[in-house]
Short mmCIF file of C-alpha atoms in Angstrom, two decimals:
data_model
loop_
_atom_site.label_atom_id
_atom_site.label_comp_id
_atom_site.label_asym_id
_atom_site.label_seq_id
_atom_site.Cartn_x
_atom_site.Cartn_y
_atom_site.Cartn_z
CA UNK A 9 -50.94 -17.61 -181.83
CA UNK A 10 -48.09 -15.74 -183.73
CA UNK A 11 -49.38 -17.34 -187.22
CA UNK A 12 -53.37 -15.99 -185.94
CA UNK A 13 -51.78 -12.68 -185.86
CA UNK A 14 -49.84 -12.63 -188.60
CA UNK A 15 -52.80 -13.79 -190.88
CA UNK A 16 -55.52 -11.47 -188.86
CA UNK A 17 -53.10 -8.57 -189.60
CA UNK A 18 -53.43 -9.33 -193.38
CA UNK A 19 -57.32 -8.81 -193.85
CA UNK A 20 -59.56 -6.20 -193.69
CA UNK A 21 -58.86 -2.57 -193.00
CA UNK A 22 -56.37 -1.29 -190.36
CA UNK A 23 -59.56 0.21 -188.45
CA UNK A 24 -61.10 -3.96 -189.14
CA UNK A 25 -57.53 -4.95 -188.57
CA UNK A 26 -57.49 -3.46 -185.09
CA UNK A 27 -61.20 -4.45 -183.79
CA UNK A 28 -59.89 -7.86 -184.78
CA UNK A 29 -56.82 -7.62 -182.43
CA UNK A 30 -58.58 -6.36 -179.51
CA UNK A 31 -61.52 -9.19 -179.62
CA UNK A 32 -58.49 -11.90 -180.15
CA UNK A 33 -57.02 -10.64 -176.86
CA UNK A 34 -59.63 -10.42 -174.96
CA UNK A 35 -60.41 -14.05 -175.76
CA UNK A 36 -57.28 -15.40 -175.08
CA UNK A 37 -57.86 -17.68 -171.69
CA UNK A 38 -55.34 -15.78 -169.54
CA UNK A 39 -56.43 -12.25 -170.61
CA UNK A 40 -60.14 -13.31 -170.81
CA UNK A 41 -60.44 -13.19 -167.28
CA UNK A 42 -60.00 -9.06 -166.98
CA UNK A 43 -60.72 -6.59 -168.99
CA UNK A 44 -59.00 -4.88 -172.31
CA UNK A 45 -59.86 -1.44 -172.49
CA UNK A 46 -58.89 0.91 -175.51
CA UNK A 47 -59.78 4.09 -176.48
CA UNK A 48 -58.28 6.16 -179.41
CA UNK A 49 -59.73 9.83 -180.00
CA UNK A 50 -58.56 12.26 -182.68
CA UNK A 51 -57.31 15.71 -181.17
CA UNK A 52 -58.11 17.61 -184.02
CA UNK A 53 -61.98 16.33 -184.77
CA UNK A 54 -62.86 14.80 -181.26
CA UNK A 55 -63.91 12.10 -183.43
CA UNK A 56 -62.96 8.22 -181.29
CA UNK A 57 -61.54 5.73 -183.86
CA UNK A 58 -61.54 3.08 -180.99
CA UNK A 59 -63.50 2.67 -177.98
CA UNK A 60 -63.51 -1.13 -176.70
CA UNK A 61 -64.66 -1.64 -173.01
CA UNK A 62 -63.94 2.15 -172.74
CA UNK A 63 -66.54 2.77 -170.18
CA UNK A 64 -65.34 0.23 -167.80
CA UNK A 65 -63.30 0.67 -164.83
CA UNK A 66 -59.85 -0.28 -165.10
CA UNK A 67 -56.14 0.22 -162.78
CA UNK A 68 -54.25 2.87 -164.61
CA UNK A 69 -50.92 2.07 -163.24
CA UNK A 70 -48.81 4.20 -164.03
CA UNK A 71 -50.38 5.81 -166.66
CA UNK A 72 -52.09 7.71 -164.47
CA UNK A 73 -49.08 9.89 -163.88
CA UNK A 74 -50.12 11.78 -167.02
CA UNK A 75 -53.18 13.35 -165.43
CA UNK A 76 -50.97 14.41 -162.93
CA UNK A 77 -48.17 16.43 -165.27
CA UNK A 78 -50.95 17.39 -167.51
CA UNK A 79 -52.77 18.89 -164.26
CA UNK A 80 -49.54 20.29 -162.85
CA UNK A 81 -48.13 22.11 -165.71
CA UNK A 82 -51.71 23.44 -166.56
CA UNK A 83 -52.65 24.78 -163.28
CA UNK A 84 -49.08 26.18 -162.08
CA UNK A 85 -47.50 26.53 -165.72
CA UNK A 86 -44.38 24.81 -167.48
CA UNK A 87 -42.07 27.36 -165.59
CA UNK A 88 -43.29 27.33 -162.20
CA UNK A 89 -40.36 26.58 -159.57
CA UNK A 90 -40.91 25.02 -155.79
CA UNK A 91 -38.74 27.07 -153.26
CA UNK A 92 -37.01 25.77 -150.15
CA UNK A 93 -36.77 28.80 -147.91
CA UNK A 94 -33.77 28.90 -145.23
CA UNK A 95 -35.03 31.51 -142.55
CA UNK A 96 -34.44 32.48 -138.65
CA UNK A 97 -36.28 33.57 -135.91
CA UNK A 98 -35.34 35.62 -133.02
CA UNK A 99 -32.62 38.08 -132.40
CA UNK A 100 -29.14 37.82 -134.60
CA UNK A 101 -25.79 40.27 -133.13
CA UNK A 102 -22.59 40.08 -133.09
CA UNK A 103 -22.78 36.48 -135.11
CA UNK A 104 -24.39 34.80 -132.43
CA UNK A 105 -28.81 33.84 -133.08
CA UNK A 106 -30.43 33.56 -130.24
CA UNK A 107 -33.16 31.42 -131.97
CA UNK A 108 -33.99 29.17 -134.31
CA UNK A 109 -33.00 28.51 -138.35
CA UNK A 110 -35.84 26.80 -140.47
CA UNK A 111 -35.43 24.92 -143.62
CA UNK A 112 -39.21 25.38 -145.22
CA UNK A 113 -39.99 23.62 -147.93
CA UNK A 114 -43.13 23.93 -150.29
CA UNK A 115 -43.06 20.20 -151.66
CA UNK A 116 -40.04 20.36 -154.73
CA UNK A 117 -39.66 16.74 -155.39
CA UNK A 118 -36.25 17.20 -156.81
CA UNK A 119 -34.72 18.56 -153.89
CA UNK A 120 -31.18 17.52 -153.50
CA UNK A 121 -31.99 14.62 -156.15
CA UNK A 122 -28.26 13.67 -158.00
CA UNK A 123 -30.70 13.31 -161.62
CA UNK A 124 -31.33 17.47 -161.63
CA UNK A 125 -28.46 18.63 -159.13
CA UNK A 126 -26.97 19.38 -156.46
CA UNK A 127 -26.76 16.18 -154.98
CA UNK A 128 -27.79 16.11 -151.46
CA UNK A 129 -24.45 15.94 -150.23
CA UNK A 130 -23.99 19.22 -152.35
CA UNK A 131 -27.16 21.22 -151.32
CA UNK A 132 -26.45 19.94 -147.55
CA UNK A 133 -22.86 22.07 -148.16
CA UNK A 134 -24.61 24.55 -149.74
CA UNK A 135 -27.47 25.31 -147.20
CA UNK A 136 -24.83 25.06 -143.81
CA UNK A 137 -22.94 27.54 -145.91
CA UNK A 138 -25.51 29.99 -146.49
CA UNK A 139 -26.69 30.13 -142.71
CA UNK A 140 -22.46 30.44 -142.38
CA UNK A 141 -21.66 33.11 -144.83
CA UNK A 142 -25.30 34.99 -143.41
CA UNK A 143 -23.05 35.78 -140.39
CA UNK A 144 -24.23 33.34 -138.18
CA UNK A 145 -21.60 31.09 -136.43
CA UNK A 146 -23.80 30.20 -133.08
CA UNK A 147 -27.37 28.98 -133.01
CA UNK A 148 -29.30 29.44 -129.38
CA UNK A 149 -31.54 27.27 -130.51
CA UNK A 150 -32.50 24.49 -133.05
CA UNK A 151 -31.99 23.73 -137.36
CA UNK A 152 -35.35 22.35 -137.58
CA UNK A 153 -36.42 20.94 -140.87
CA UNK A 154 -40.56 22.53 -142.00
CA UNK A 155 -42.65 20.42 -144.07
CA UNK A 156 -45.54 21.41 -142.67
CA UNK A 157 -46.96 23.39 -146.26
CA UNK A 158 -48.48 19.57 -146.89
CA UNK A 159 -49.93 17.62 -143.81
CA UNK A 160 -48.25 15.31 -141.59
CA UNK A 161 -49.82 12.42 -142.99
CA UNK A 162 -47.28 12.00 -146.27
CA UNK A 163 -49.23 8.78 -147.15
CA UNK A 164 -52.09 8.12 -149.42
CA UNK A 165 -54.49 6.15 -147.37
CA UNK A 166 -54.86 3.73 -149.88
CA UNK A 167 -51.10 2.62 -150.74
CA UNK A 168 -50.42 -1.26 -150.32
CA UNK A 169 -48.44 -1.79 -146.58
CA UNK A 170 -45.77 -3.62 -149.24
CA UNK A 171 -44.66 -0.70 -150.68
CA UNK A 172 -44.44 1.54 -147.48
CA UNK A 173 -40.86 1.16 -146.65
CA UNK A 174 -39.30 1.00 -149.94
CA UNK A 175 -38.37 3.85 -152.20
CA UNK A 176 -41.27 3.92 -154.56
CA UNK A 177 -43.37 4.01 -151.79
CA UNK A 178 -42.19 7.33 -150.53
CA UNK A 179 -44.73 9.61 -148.38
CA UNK A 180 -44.57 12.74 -149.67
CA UNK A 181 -43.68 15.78 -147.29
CA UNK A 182 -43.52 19.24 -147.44
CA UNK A 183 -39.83 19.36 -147.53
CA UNK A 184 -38.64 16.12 -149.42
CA UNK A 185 -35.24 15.59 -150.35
CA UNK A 186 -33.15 12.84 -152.21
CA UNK A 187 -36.17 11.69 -153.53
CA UNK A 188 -36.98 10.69 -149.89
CA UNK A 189 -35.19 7.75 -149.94
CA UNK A 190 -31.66 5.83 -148.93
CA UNK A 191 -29.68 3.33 -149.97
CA UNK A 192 -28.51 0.05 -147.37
CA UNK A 193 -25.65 -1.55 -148.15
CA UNK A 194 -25.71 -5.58 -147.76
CA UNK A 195 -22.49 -8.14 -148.42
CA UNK A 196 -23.58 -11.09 -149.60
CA UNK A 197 -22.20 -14.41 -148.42
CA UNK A 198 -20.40 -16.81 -150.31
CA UNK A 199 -22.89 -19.61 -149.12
CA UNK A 200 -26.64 -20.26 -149.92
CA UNK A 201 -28.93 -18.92 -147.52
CA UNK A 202 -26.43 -17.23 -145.22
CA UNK A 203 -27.10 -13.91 -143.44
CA UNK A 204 -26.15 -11.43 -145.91
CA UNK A 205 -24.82 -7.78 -143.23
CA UNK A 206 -25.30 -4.17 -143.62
CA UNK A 207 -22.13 -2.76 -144.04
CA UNK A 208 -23.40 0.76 -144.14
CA UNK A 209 -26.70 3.25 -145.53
CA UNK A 210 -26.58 6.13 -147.78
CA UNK A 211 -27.61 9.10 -146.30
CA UNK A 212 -27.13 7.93 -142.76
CA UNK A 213 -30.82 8.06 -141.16
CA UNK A 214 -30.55 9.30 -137.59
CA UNK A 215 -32.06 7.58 -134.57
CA UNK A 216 -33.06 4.64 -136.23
CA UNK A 217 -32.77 0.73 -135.64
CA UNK A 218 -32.60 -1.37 -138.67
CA UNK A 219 -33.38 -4.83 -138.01
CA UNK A 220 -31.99 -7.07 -141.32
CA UNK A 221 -33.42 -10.68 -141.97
CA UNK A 222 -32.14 -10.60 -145.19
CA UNK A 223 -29.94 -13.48 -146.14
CA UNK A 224 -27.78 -14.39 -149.68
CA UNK A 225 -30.21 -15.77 -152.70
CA UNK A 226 -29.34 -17.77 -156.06
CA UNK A 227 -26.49 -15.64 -158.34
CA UNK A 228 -28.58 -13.62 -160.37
CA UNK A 229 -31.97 -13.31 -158.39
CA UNK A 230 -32.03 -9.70 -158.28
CA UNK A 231 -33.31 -7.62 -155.41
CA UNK A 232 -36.20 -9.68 -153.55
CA UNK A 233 -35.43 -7.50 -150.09
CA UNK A 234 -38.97 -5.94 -148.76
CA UNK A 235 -38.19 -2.38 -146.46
CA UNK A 236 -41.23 -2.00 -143.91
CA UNK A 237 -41.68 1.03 -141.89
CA UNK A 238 -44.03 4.05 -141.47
CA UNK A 239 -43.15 7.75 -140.87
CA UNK A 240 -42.11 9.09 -138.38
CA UNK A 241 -41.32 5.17 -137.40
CA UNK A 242 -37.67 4.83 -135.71
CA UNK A 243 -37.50 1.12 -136.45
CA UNK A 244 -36.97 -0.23 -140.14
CA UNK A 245 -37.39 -3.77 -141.29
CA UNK A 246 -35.91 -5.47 -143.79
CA UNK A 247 -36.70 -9.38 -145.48
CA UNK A 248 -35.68 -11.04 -148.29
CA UNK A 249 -32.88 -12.02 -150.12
CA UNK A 250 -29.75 -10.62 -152.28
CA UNK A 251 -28.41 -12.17 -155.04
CA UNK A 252 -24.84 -14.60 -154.18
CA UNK A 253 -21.67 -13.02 -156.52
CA UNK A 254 -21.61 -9.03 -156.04
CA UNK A 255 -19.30 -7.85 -153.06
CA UNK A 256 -22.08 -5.45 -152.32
CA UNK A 257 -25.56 -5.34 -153.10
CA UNK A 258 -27.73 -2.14 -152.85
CA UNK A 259 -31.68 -2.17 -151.93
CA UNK A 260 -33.63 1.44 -152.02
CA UNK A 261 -35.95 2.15 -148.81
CA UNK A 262 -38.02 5.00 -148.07
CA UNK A 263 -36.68 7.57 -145.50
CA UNK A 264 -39.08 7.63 -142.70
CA UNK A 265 -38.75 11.71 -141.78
CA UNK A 266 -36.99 13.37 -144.89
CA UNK A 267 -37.24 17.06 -143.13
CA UNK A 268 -35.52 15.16 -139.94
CA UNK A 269 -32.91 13.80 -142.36
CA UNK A 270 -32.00 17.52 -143.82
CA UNK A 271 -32.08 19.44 -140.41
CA UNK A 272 -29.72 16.84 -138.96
CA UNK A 273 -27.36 16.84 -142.16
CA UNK A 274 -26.89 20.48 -142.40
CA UNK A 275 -26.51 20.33 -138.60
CA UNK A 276 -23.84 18.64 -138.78
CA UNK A 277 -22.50 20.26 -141.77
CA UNK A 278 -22.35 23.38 -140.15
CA UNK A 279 -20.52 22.38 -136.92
CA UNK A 280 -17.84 21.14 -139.74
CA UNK A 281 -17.73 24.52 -140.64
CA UNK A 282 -16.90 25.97 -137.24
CA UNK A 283 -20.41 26.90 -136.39
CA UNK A 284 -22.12 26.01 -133.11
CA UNK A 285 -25.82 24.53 -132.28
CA UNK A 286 -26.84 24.54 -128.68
CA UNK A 287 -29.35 21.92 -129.62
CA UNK A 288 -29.88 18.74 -131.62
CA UNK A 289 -31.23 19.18 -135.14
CA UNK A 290 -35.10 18.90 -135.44
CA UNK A 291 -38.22 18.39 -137.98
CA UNK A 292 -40.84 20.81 -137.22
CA UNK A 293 -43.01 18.29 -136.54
CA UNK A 294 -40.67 17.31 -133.62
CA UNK A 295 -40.19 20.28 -132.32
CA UNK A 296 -44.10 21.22 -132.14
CA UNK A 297 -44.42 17.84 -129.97
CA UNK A 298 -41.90 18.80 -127.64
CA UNK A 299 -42.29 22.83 -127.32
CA UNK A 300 -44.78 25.26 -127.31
CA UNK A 301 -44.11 27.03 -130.37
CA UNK A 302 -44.51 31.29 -130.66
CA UNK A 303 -45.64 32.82 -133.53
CA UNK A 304 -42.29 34.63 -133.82
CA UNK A 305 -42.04 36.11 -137.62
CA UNK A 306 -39.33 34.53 -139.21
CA UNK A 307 -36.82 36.48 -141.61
CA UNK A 308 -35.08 35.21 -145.08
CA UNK A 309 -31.65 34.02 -145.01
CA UNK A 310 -31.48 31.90 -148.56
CA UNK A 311 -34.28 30.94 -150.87
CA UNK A 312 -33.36 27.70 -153.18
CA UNK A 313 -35.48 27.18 -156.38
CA UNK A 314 -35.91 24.01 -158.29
CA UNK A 315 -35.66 23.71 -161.77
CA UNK A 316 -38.49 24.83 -163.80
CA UNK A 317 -41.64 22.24 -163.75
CA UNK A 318 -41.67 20.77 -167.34
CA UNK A 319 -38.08 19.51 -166.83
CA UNK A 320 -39.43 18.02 -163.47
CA UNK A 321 -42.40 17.00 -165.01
CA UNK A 322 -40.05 15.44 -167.93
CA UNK A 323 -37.90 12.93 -165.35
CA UNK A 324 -41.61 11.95 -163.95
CA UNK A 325 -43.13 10.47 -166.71
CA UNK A 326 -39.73 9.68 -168.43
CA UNK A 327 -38.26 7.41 -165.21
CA UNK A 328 -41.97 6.88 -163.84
CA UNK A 329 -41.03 8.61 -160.61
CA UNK A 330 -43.86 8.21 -157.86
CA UNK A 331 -42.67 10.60 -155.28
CA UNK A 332 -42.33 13.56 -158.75
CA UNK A 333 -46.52 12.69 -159.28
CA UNK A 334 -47.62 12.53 -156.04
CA UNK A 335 -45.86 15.93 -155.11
CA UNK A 336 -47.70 17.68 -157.97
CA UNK A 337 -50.87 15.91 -156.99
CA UNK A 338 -50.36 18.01 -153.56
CA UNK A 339 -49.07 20.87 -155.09
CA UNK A 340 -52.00 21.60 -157.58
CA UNK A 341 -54.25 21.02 -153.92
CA UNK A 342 -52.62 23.08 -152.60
CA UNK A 343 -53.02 25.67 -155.19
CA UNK A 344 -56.15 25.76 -155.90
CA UNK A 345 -58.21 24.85 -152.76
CA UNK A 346 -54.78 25.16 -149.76
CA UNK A 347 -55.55 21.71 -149.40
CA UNK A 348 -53.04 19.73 -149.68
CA UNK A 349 -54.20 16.18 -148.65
CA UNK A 350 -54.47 13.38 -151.14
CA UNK A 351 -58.30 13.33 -151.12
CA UNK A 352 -58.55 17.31 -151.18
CA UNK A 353 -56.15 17.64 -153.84
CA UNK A 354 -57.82 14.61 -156.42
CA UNK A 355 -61.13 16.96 -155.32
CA UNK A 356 -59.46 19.76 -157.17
CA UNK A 357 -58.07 17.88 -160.31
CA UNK A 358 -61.47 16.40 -160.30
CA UNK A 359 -63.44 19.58 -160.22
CA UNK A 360 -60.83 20.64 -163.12
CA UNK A 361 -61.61 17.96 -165.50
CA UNK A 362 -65.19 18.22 -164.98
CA UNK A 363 -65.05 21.85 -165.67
CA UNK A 364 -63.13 21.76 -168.77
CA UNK A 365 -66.08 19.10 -170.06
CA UNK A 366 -63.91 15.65 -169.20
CA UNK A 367 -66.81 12.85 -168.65
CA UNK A 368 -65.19 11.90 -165.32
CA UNK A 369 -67.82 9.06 -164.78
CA UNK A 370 -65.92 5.70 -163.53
CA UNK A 371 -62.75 8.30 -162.82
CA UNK A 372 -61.88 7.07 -159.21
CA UNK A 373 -58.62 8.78 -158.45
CA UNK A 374 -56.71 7.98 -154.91
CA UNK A 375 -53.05 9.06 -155.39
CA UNK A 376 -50.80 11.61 -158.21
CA UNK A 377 -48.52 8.13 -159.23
CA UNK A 378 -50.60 5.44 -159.86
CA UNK A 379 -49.40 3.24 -157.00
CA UNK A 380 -52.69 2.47 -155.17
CA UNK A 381 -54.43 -0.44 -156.65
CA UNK A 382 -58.46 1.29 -155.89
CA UNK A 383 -57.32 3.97 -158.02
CA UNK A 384 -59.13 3.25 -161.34
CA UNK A 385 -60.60 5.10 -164.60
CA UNK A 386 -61.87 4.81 -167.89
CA UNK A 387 -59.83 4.49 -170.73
CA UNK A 388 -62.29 7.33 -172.62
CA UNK A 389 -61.40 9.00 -169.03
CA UNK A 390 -57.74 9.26 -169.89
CA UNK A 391 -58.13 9.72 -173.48
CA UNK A 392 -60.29 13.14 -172.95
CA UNK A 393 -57.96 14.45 -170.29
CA UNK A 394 -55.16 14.04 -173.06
CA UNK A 395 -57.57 15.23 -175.74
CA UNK A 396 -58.76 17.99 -173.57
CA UNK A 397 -55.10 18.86 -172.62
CA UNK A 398 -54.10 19.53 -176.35
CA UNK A 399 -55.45 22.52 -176.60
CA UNK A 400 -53.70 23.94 -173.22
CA UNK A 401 -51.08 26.35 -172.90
CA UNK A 402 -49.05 24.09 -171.67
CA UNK A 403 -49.58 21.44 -174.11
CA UNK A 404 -45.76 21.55 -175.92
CA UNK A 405 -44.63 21.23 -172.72
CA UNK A 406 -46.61 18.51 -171.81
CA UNK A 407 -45.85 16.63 -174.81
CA UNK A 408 -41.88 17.35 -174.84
CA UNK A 409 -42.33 15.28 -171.40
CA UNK A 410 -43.97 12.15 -172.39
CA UNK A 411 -41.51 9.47 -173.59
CA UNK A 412 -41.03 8.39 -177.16
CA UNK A 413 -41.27 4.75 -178.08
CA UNK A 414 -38.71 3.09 -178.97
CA UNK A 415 -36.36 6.06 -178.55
CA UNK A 416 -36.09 6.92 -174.66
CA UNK A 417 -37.33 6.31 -171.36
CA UNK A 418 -39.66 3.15 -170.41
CA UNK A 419 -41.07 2.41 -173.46
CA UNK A 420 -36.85 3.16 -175.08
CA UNK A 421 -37.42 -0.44 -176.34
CA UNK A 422 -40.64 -1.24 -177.60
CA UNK A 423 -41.78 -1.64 -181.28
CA UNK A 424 -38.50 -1.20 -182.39
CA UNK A 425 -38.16 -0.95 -186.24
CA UNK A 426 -41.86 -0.08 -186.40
CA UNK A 427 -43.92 2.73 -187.94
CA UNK A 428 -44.39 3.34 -183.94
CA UNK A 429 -41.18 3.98 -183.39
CA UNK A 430 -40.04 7.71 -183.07
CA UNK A 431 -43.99 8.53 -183.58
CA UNK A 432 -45.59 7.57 -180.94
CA UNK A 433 -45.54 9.54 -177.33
CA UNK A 434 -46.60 6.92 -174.69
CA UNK A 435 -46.59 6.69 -170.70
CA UNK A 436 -46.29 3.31 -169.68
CA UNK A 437 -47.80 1.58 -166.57
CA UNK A 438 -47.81 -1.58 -164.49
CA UNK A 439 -48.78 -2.91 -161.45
CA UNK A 440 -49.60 -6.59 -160.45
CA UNK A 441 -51.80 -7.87 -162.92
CA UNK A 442 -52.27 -4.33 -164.87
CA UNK A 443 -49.96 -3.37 -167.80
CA UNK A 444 -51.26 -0.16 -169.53
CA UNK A 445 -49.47 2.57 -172.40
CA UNK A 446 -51.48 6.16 -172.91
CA UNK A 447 -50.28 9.34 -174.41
CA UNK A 448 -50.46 10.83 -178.22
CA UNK A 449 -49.45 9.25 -181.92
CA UNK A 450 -49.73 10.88 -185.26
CA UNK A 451 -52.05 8.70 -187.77
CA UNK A 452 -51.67 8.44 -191.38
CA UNK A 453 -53.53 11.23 -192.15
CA UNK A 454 -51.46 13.23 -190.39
CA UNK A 455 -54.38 13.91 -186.99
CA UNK A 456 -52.58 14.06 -183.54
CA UNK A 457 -54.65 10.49 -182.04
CA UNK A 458 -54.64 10.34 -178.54
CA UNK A 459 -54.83 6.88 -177.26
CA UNK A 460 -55.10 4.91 -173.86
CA UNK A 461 -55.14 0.58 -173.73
CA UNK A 462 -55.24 -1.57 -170.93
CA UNK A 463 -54.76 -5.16 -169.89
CA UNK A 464 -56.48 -5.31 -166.40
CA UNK A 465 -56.50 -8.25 -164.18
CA UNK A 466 -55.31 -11.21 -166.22
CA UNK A 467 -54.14 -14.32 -165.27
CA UNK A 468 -51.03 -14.71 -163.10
CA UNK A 469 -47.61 -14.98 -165.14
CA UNK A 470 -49.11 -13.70 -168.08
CA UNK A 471 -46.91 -9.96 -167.76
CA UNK A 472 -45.01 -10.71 -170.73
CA UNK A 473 -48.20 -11.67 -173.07
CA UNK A 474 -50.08 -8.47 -171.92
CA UNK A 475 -46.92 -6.39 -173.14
CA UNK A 476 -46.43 -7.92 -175.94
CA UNK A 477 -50.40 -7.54 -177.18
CA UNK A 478 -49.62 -3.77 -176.48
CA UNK A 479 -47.20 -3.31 -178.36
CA UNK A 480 -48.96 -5.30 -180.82
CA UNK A 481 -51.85 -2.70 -180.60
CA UNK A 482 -49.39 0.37 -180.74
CA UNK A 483 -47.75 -1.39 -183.67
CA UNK A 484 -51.10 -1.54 -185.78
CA UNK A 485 -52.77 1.69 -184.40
CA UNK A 486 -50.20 4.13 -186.52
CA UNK A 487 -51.77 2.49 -189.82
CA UNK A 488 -55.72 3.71 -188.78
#
């Protein structure tokens, strides 16, 4: 197969060169059985070099998270900052608040996230110390976490019951924070097959029961531990094995009630600082379950702002985050319709598009990330949304935040020493079965191309052949 290439690669022009490639893949017996979809479109004509099975309907993985910065930083603009809001209720003298404090959040992603600071131990601090230093050192009443901006139902609908429970499966709340997820803690044994115990988890998750069936795998068999639970769920499940050799070995769930999580942190916090709490922290959820709640107005105490969008938007496509996406899915519904469920909110991208003349036939969006495996599109699909988004506003922006191959983020190793390399912007994506790369590349000529290729449903254990014939087709597209 490598001598095919090499000789293919030697005839014809790069345009020939390239058609060549793609029928050659799509042949192959493991890849025949799905579909290769490529699309390349210059931004400056409008003109497609390349459109191979570009109509069809294809998983967009990942890739997919570009519509979602692209919508994002269009709609709400690269500066735009979420706000976490720390407010009261009721009647404050003589240091003593006879009602309740509210953390309110409006979605930020990056709240109390270590990669854009403070950490959540550090905003924890911060926010009992605010509600301290306000003159407050007695509550009458509850620190109740608010995430009620987005609905209660933080899951997309269609999201695999396999990636519920661990991190990059995350619902997505109203008030999120450490990237909604924790870390558990397991020791692995020094024999095969032997129960490998939680020695602790990082934030501790109140009022939950972890049930472990995870025991102590081959040395070297990396983390094959499944997390299963639902929000809101007080019981968490974990299967699978760690790998034999480490002291401690770290697996990455999904926190079940992040606005829980905060209330009871910063609860806590401030009894550490001499304050007092008549009651038990709270979500907002919880406490509207439980009480009757009054439409008391509520008054400002601290207001916490992220940093601004295009450096969130940056760490979403650079480190593929899921949770970053699917809040600015929500956000964007939420701004343009004050809907912010996942099918009201991929009505108002939709609508978008379509107004700004995408062709959003075959465009079936379900989520922001990329993570549910009905969500499919076009390659032209993707391709005009990039094309489209050139001319935006936010456009530098948008571009700054897609990853460079061969220089940083996931794609910080392919086509190395290749004309590809430090020239092309790409998103990459992958799910089971799926690898895909999308984003911009300048051509010969010197035209801004923007591009989108897929590998869709091919045979079982071929991931490494459907990477490697995509970065085969990024290597050759820089020469059309």
């Amino acid at each position: 197969m490598k001598l095919f290439l090499f000789i293919l690669l030697q005839l014809g022009s790069p345009l020939e060169k390239f058609q060549q490639l793609l029928d050659t893949i799509q042949n192959d017996r493991e890849i025949s059985t799905g579909t290769v979809a490529a699309s390349i479109r210059s931004t400056q004509s409008g003109l497609y070099k390349i459109q191979y099975n570009a109509g069809k309907s294809v998983n967009s993985a990942s890739t997919l998270k570009l519509v979602s910065t692209a919508t994002a930083l269009s709609v709400l603009g690269p500066d735009y900052k979420f706000k976490t809001f720390i407010e009261y209720d009721g009647t404050l003298a003589d240091s003593v608040l006879k009602g309740n404090v509210y953390i309110r959040g409006t979605g930020d992603p990056s709240l109390g996230s270590s990669r854009v600071g403070p950490d959540f131990q550090q905003l924890v601090s911060l926010f009992a110390r605010q509600i301290k230093d306000f003159g407050i050192k007695r509550i009458e009443g509850y620190i109740l976490g608010d995430g009620s901006v987005f609905p209660e139902n933080t899951l997309a609908d269609s999201w695999v019951w396999g990636d519920i429970g661990n991190y990059y499966g995350a619902g997505v709340s109203g008030l999120n924070v450490n990237e909604n997820l924790y870390e558990i803690y397991f020791k692995p044994s020094r024999s095969l097959n032997s129960e490998a115990p939680i020695t602790r988890i990082s934030p501790a998750v109140p009022d939950i029961t972890l049930i472990s069936k995870v025991t102590t795998g081959e040395r070297g068999s990396g983390d094959n531990v499944m997390v299963y639970n639902t929000p809101l769920s007080n019981t968490i499940v974990a299967e699978g094995t760690v790998p034999m050799g480490p002291a401690s070995f770290v697996v990455k769930g999904s926190l079940p009630d992040p606005a829980y999580l905060l209330a009871h942190h910063v609860y806590l916090k401030f009894q550490e600082l001499q304050g007092q709490v008549s009651n038990m922290a709270l979500s907002w959820q919880q406490y509207k379950t439980r009480f009757r709640p009054s439409d008391k107005p509520r008054s400002p105490i601290f207001t916490y702002e992220s940093l601004g969008l295009s450096i969130l938007a940056q760490h979403c496509n650079f480190q593929s985050i899921n949770l970053y996406a699917d809040a600015f899915l929500k956000t964007v519904g939420y701004a343009l319709n004050k809907d912010a469920g996942f099918d009201g909110s991929v009505k108002a991208v939709k609508k978008l598009w379509a107004q700004r003349g995408v062709d959003l036939q075959g465009f079936m969006m379900r989520d922001g990330s990329g993570l549910s495996p009905s969500g499919v599109l076009t390659a032209n699909n993707l391709t005009d949304i990039l094309f489209t988004m050139s001319t935006d506003g936010a456009f530098k922006d948008f571009y700054a935040g897609i990853p460079t191959v061969g220089v940083n983020g996931t794609v910080q190793g392919l086509a190395k020493g290749s004309k590809a390399a430090g020239n092309v912007r790409a998103k990459s994506g992958s799910i089971a079965n799926t690898r895909a790369f999308s984003g911009y590349y300048t051509a010969s000529n010197g035209e801004l191309m923007a591009f989108t290729f897929i590998i869709n449903r091919y045979a079982d254990g071929a991931d490494r052949k459907a990477r490697k014939y995509l970065e085969d087709m990024i290597k050759l597209m820089v020469e059309i």
